[in-house]
XYZ file of C-alpha atoms in Angstrom:
478
model
C -2.435 3.520 7.759
C -5.563 5.657 7.820
C -5.770 8.445 10.792
C -8.199 11.626 10.722
C -6.428 13.607 13.248
C -3.005 12.430 11.691
C -4.338 13.430 8.272
C -5.497 17.034 9.301
C -1.971 17.328 11.193
C -0.125 16.085 8.037
C -2.055 18.744 5.863
C -0.949 21.648 8.214
C 2.566 20.217 8.230
C 2.307 20.255 4.447
C 1.231 23.652 4.079
C 3.829 24.984 6.566
C 6.413 23.071 4.512
C 5.336 24.682 1.537
C 5.064 28.230 2.842
C 8.559 27.792 4.565
C 10.060 26.832 1.196
C 8.378 29.687 -0.630
C 9.997 32.108 1.888
C 13.267 30.495 1.626
C 13.244 29.469 5.241
C 13.298 25.743 4.810
C 16.709 24.367 5.889
C 18.702 23.264 3.077
C 19.181 19.407 3.817
C 15.321 19.167 4.384
C 14.521 20.423 0.809
C 14.211 17.899 -2.109
C 16.104 19.210 -4.790
C 16.370 18.045 -8.542
C 19.209 15.622 -9.046
C 22.354 16.560 -11.305
C 21.953 13.279 -13.524
C 18.364 12.953 -14.777
C 19.021 9.728 -16.371
C 20.182 8.243 -13.029
C 19.647 7.701 -9.419
C 20.354 5.595 -6.581
C 17.540 2.974 -5.272
C 15.445 3.973 -2.395
C 15.874 1.937 0.823
C 12.561 0.375 -0.023
C 13.312 -0.260 -3.589
C 16.933 -1.930 -2.496
C 14.781 -4.322 -0.347
C 12.088 -5.191 -2.971
C 14.813 -5.920 -5.488
C 16.620 -8.383 -3.249
C 13.559 -10.049 -2.500
C 12.480 -10.265 -6.051
C 15.913 -11.656 -6.957
C 15.161 -14.703 -4.501
C 12.046 -15.419 -6.223
C 12.516 -14.301 -9.786
C 9.492 -16.249 -11.043
C 6.846 -15.090 -8.634
C 5.057 -11.983 -9.074
C 5.623 -10.801 -5.446
C 5.196 -7.142 -6.009
C 2.624 -6.838 -8.629
C 0.058 -4.170 -8.248
C -2.861 -4.945 -10.510
C -6.040 -3.028 -10.770
C -9.290 -3.163 -12.771
C -10.763 0.286 -13.848
C -14.414 -0.033 -15.443
C -15.474 2.780 -17.843
C -19.166 3.349 -18.790
C -20.177 5.691 -21.536
C -18.619 6.932 -24.929
C -15.113 5.890 -24.708
C -12.558 7.312 -27.195
C -9.685 4.334 -27.278
C -7.231 6.885 -29.024
C -7.606 9.588 -26.419
C -7.421 6.927 -23.582
C -3.947 5.583 -25.136
C -2.752 9.086 -25.685
C -3.665 10.183 -21.950
C -1.742 6.903 -20.504
C 1.182 7.911 -22.641
C 1.017 11.576 -21.141
C 1.098 10.344 -17.718
C 4.036 7.759 -18.627
C 5.983 10.863 -20.089
C 5.484 12.996 -16.835
C 6.385 10.594 -14.228
C 9.818 9.290 -14.615
C 9.126 6.544 -12.241
C 6.941 4.778 -15.178
C 9.751 5.050 -17.525
C 12.337 3.581 -14.920
C 14.258 0.327 -15.102
C 17.060 -1.291 -12.621
C 20.420 -2.020 -13.915
C 23.947 -2.831 -12.386
C 26.482 -0.157 -13.146
C 29.929 -1.047 -11.656
C 28.153 -3.798 -9.269
C 25.701 -1.342 -8.056
C 22.137 -1.437 -8.813
C 20.685 1.921 -10.004
C 17.758 3.423 -11.176
C 17.841 4.116 -15.079
C 15.240 6.339 -16.607
C 14.338 5.831 -20.113
C 13.565 7.994 -22.866
C 9.820 8.806 -23.572
C 8.252 5.431 -24.230
C 4.868 5.235 -26.303
C 2.992 2.251 -24.883
C 0.617 0.943 -27.474
C -2.629 0.144 -25.839
C -3.658 -3.461 -26.539
C -7.304 -3.879 -27.102
C -9.631 -7.074 -27.009
C -12.795 -6.963 -28.302
C -15.469 -9.195 -26.603
C -18.681 -7.603 -27.616
C -19.880 -10.657 -29.828
C -19.729 -12.929 -26.927
C -22.570 -13.852 -24.279
C -22.198 -12.237 -20.955
C -21.505 -15.603 -19.432
C -18.474 -16.111 -21.758
C -17.452 -12.329 -21.187
C -17.212 -13.000 -17.725
C -14.919 -15.974 -18.061
C -12.797 -14.447 -20.676
C -12.303 -11.181 -18.503
C -11.395 -13.161 -15.446
C -8.768 -15.128 -17.174
C -7.441 -11.646 -18.742
C -7.445 -10.211 -15.164
C -5.523 -13.267 -13.919
C -2.917 -13.047 -16.845
C -2.225 -9.479 -16.318
C -2.010 -9.762 -12.571
C 0.630 -12.437 -12.605
C 2.715 -10.756 -15.246
C 6.336 -11.343 -14.747
C 8.489 -7.958 -15.397
C 11.842 -7.529 -16.645
C 13.327 -5.199 -13.854
C 16.242 -4.455 -16.436
C 14.480 -4.014 -19.558
C 11.182 -2.746 -18.779
C 8.474 -1.270 -19.098
C 7.138 -1.982 -15.555
C 3.462 -1.125 -16.485
C 1.416 -3.299 -18.632
C -2.072 -2.534 -19.797
C -5.031 -3.923 -21.594
C -8.139 -2.591 -22.704
C -11.115 -5.195 -22.787
C -14.455 -4.085 -24.730
C -17.396 -5.508 -23.455
C -20.119 -3.194 -25.012
C -19.926 -0.184 -27.028
C -20.335 1.760 -23.722
C -18.778 -0.459 -21.183
C -14.815 -1.102 -20.994
C -12.321 -2.504 -18.447
C -8.957 -1.002 -18.367
C -6.708 -3.590 -16.878
C -3.463 -2.020 -15.314
C -0.556 -3.612 -13.824
C 2.858 -2.039 -12.163
C 5.650 -3.375 -10.347
C 5.814 -2.152 -6.754
C 9.388 -0.725 -7.359
C 7.707 2.075 -9.120
C 4.286 2.374 -7.890
C 2.389 2.156 -4.524
C -1.314 2.335 -3.005
C -1.089 6.209 -3.031
C 0.221 6.208 -6.686
C -2.929 4.668 -8.138
C -5.119 7.689 -6.956
C -2.487 10.015 -8.623
C -2.499 7.871 -11.905
C -6.378 7.828 -12.060
C -6.448 11.905 -11.263
C -3.993 12.244 -13.979
C -5.774 10.019 -16.408
C -9.068 11.899 -15.717
C -7.125 15.354 -16.337
C -5.291 14.165 -19.393
C -8.426 12.891 -20.953
C -10.424 16.056 -20.259
C -7.425 17.601 -22.060
C -8.418 15.861 -25.324
C -12.061 16.051 -25.098
C -11.745 19.730 -24.981
C -9.540 19.673 -28.053
C -6.066 20.153 -26.689
C -6.900 23.609 -25.095
C -6.437 24.920 -21.541
C -3.233 22.678 -21.374
C -1.789 24.960 -18.357
C -4.748 23.756 -16.302
C -3.865 20.112 -16.870
C -1.202 19.031 -14.294
C -0.558 15.915 -15.877
C 0.837 17.774 -18.689
C 3.140 19.625 -16.664
C 6.312 17.531 -15.731
C 6.849 17.323 -11.754
C 9.902 19.511 -10.921
C 10.472 16.732 -8.389
C 10.680 13.255 -9.507
C 10.888 10.108 -7.808
C 14.541 9.532 -8.424
C 15.293 12.972 -6.465
C 13.419 11.430 -3.416
C 15.458 8.515 -3.639
C 18.624 10.620 -3.872
C 17.656 13.228 -0.899
C 16.361 10.210 1.186
C 19.946 8.866 1.026
C 21.498 11.987 2.120
C 19.202 12.982 4.663
C 19.074 9.736 6.874
C 22.318 9.681 8.185
C 24.339 11.282 11.257
C 22.280 12.465 14.246
C 18.774 12.151 12.739
C 19.515 8.538 11.839
C 20.908 7.862 15.260
C 17.919 9.502 16.973
C 15.402 7.363 14.905
C 17.234 4.356 15.505
C 17.482 4.830 19.290
C 13.710 5.164 19.646
C 12.935 2.106 17.789
C 15.403 0.041 19.369
C 13.977 1.063 22.756
C 10.498 0.619 21.416
C 11.316 -2.982 20.183
C 13.712 -4.195 22.564
C 11.089 -6.275 24.405
C 9.291 -7.310 21.151
C 9.023 -10.909 20.179
C 10.628 -12.003 16.711
C 7.470 -13.537 15.679
C 3.736 -14.145 16.544
C 3.093 -17.763 16.054
C -0.483 -18.251 14.905
C -1.153 -22.110 15.516
C -1.344 -24.158 12.320
C -1.529 -27.481 10.989
C 1.371 -26.724 8.351
C 5.011 -26.656 9.134
C 6.810 -23.361 8.287
C 9.443 -24.015 5.375
C 12.902 -23.017 5.771
C 12.667 -20.250 3.221
C 9.652 -17.872 3.224
C 7.061 -18.685 0.511
C 4.515 -16.210 -0.961
C 1.602 -18.229 -2.388
C -1.439 -16.602 -1.093
C -5.227 -16.625 -0.976
C -7.587 -13.779 0.092
C -11.055 -14.150 1.672
C -13.683 -11.257 1.536
C -16.080 -10.579 3.738
C -18.025 -7.284 4.889
C -19.076 -5.905 8.528
C -22.393 -4.261 8.391
C -23.332 -0.671 8.493
C -24.734 -1.463 12.172
C -21.416 -2.922 13.434
C -19.334 -0.052 11.610
C -21.510 2.567 13.429
C -21.096 1.090 16.756
C -17.275 0.905 16.177
C -17.073 4.469 15.367
C -19.335 5.429 18.392
C -16.808 3.622 20.517
C -13.877 5.198 18.779
C -15.288 8.952 19.193
C -16.269 8.117 22.839
C -12.722 6.832 23.836
C -11.158 9.452 21.501
C -9.221 7.111 19.296
C -9.523 6.636 15.395
C -11.343 3.674 13.842
C -7.638 2.471 12.652
C -6.680 2.327 16.388
C -9.707 0.452 17.364
C -9.630 -2.434 14.842
C -5.903 -3.089 15.431
C -6.584 -3.300 18.867
C -9.267 -5.804 18.287
C -6.840 -7.659 15.890
C -4.234 -7.685 18.649
C -6.811 -9.036 20.977
C -7.589 -11.803 18.358
C -3.898 -12.564 18.019
C -3.627 -12.930 22.092
C -6.326 -15.328 22.110
C -5.141 -17.713 19.209
C -1.413 -17.601 20.329
C -1.466 -16.852 24.211
C 1.516 -14.570 23.433
C 1.082 -11.327 25.528
C 3.429 -9.706 23.227
C 2.048 -8.700 19.751
C 3.731 -7.184 16.872
C 1.969 -5.986 13.817
C 3.173 -4.091 10.670
C 1.244 -1.364 9.250
C 1.991 1.023 6.042
C 2.164 4.706 6.054
C 1.986 7.124 2.762
C 5.327 8.614 3.781
C 4.379 11.659 1.748
C 4.786 14.614 4.584
C 6.807 16.591 1.964
C 4.392 18.713 -0.137
C 6.712 17.996 -3.012
C 5.889 14.231 -2.810
C 2.075 14.488 -2.951
C 1.760 14.281 -6.835
C 4.713 11.601 -7.343
C 3.844 8.302 -8.589
C 6.422 5.722 -7.127
C 7.360 3.463 -3.967
C 7.080 6.149 -1.162
C 5.358 4.203 1.371
C 6.950 3.046 4.684
C 6.119 0.398 6.979
C 5.604 0.849 10.915
C 6.308 -1.772 13.536
C 3.687 -1.647 16.043
C 4.507 -3.369 19.296
C 2.087 -3.949 22.248
C 2.267 -5.897 25.637
C -0.366 -6.666 28.174
C -1.382 -9.089 30.650
C -4.375 -11.186 31.155
C -5.685 -8.521 33.691
C -5.543 -5.713 30.975
C -8.866 -4.675 30.188
C -9.798 -3.707 26.457
C -9.861 0.177 27.316
C -6.292 -0.319 28.798
C -5.262 -2.164 25.647
C -6.980 0.887 23.443
C -5.108 3.293 25.350
C -1.838 1.464 24.614
C -2.362 0.929 20.989
C -2.991 4.455 20.794
C 0.168 5.621 22.260
C 2.252 3.348 20.286
C 0.491 4.442 17.073
C 1.034 8.099 17.703
C 4.643 7.763 18.817
C 5.033 5.611 15.635
C 3.856 8.468 13.482
C 6.312 10.856 15.200
C 8.958 8.449 14.366
C 8.136 7.300 10.723
C 10.855 8.726 8.804
C 13.285 5.953 9.207
C 12.719 3.290 6.414
C 11.575 0.153 7.441
C 14.825 -1.282 5.677
C 16.892 0.686 7.966
C 15.209 -0.910 11.162
C 15.876 -4.437 9.656
C 19.567 -3.613 9.209
C 20.055 -2.378 12.740
C 17.634 -4.462 14.674
C 18.090 -8.076 13.255
C 21.052 -9.549 14.277
C 20.231 -12.930 12.876
C 18.275 -12.901 9.538
C 15.359 -15.674 9.384
C 14.903 -16.629 5.737
C 11.781 -18.519 6.468
C 9.869 -15.537 7.608
C 9.385 -11.717 7.087
C 11.723 -9.695 9.194
C 10.343 -8.150 12.433
C 6.713 -8.856 12.077
C 4.768 -11.237 9.852
C 1.221 -9.821 10.125
C 0.111 -6.677 8.457
C -2.896 -4.289 9.254
C -4.220 -1.761 6.794
C -7.067 0.413 7.025
C -8.061 2.516 3.941
C -10.902 4.986 4.888
C -10.357 7.094 1.699
C -10.706 4.479 -1.196
C -10.137 5.274 -4.516
C -13.122 7.840 -5.312
C -15.228 6.867 -8.535
C -13.817 9.196 -10.969
C -15.996 11.180 -13.742
C -14.655 11.757 -17.310
C -16.695 13.669 -19.948
C -19.189 11.258 -20.846
C -17.711 8.556 -18.894
C -18.170 6.985 -15.156
C -14.995 5.125 -13.944
C -14.945 2.323 -11.081
C -11.789 0.950 -9.657
C -11.057 -2.447 -8.090
C -8.020 -3.736 -6.939
C -7.088 -7.474 -8.401
C -5.714 -10.232 -6.376
C -2.201 -11.810 -7.854
C -2.648 -14.680 -5.406
C 0.376 -13.830 -3.526
C 0.817 -13.029 0.241
C 3.828 -11.039 1.305
C 3.187 -12.015 4.906
C 1.622 -14.835 7.071
C -1.470 -12.847 7.204
C -2.490 -9.511 6.035
C -5.882 -7.757 6.944
C -6.932 -4.947 4.805
C -10.108 -3.172 5.640
C -11.631 -0.319 3.587
C -14.210 1.906 4.848
C -17.024 2.437 2.422
C -20.146 4.802 2.926
C -22.497 1.828 4.352
C -20.258 -0.985 5.437
C -16.547 -1.854 6.217
C -15.217 -4.343 3.439
C -12.325 -6.485 4.687
C -9.653 -8.637 2.774
C -8.363 -11.524 4.747
C -5.089 -12.536 2.988
C -2.960 -15.606 4.096
C -0.105 -17.686 3.140
C -1.370 -21.230 1.660
C 1.609 -22.862 2.921
C 1.012 -21.801 6.692
C -2.693 -21.981 6.891
C -5.752 -24.049 5.876
C -8.662 -22.098 4.541
C -11.064 -23.561 6.980
C -8.781 -22.155 9.868
C -8.884 -18.966 8.200
C -12.524 -18.910 8.111
C -12.797 -19.743 11.705
C -10.391 -17.027 12.515
C -12.609 -14.624 10.506
C -15.634 -15.531 12.420
C -13.799 -15.130 15.791
C -12.577 -11.521 14.595
C -16.323 -10.522 13.917
C -17.509 -12.206 17.195
C -14.932 -10.085 19.050
C -15.655 -6.808 17.122
C -19.196 -7.274 18.588
C -17.981 -8.139 22.074
C -15.844 -5.182 22.128
C -18.476 -2.459 21.216
C -20.970 -4.303 23.988
C -18.430 -4.769 26.552
C -15.253 -2.876 26.243
C -14.568 -3.037 30.102
C -13.942 -6.763 29.874
C -10.532 -8.101 30.459
C -8.720 -9.521 27.767
C -8.943 -13.057 29.237
C -12.716 -12.782 29.400
C -13.365 -12.295 25.681
């Protein structure tokens, strides 16, 4: 979830947290400390749920996180391989597997595992043949099935297209990785590669060579100990109150009958919002003192209201969940999911909806510490296996996309790959770029026809135009 004001406040909180810790003034139960056993750790709450879902669908790459890193320039493959392995050495999560000990699933950290980089040379093929081959390799690595017990939970492959053009394909399991982690991985890759370019000097300046004092297993252990007692009861009380009137589902009309067990086969449609429209949306956001995230979320809720005629809409949205300064440089599954519920009437105008969404969002930020899994445990009395718990529609805005990184004699660009999975009925992912807004509309193919999704996308864009021109309209007038 993106929020420029939230980021400023989070940065201040992180700095305050660090200063208090350095002065020894941080309360003991809020400090994340290295655990006693380096080899073992409990699962975090998110890992616990992901592990359970993966057991239900062991042959589907539900939690794969694939990406393509294109490298232009004079690449030293040996240095690249060494750099990747330094990252694996530094981050325990990339050496973690999940095993049963006395009937309980725990994280087990393996010793240093040297990962040999598989290289495929396509330099002798035509550009058409290269594109076809590359697309196939992307599909294979995106759908790679991981063995959670044996590992490794990271797969890499380097495709050579030309002497000065390579593509690094990366895929990790979500139980050891999240969206924020990709930025850390690329930053560490840049720093480690620079180390080898410089002949191994200035090691102290390269953070990726210095083992993080706090590792993901320490976070999982801390989370288990912290979230109990009065703090947990207080958070649960807020969310119970917030979601007391929320519907169990938002039913988008469709021609397909929902299956008894939730399915995950998905498809993604990509489209762009123009620079002009993005500028108008930003202007309206500024005028109404809301973030672009809040505005887009409000329009999505308006769209769902017009499609479903439901006046109570619930949407899920992720947060980085890295408020502690020790967690910023850690690779691992730290993201949390917030459940954002808004109700309104036909007479509500868009200004009022926007105000409601703003309040709900800011309140959710204040109470984001409770893991989504705890909400499900405490709020869902009867588990419906045919749908995702508490919400079925996800919204994501990324207004700080993974930057283009520069290495010595190399330029790097990053693109996330599509594994053909939809964890929810519908996920709308927007990425703010310099001159437009890029949107990925990911949907469950067992629920929706592509033609219906294209129509819905068209209506979403129409609503965005109408909102910036007539925000005073009642919701029923759009």
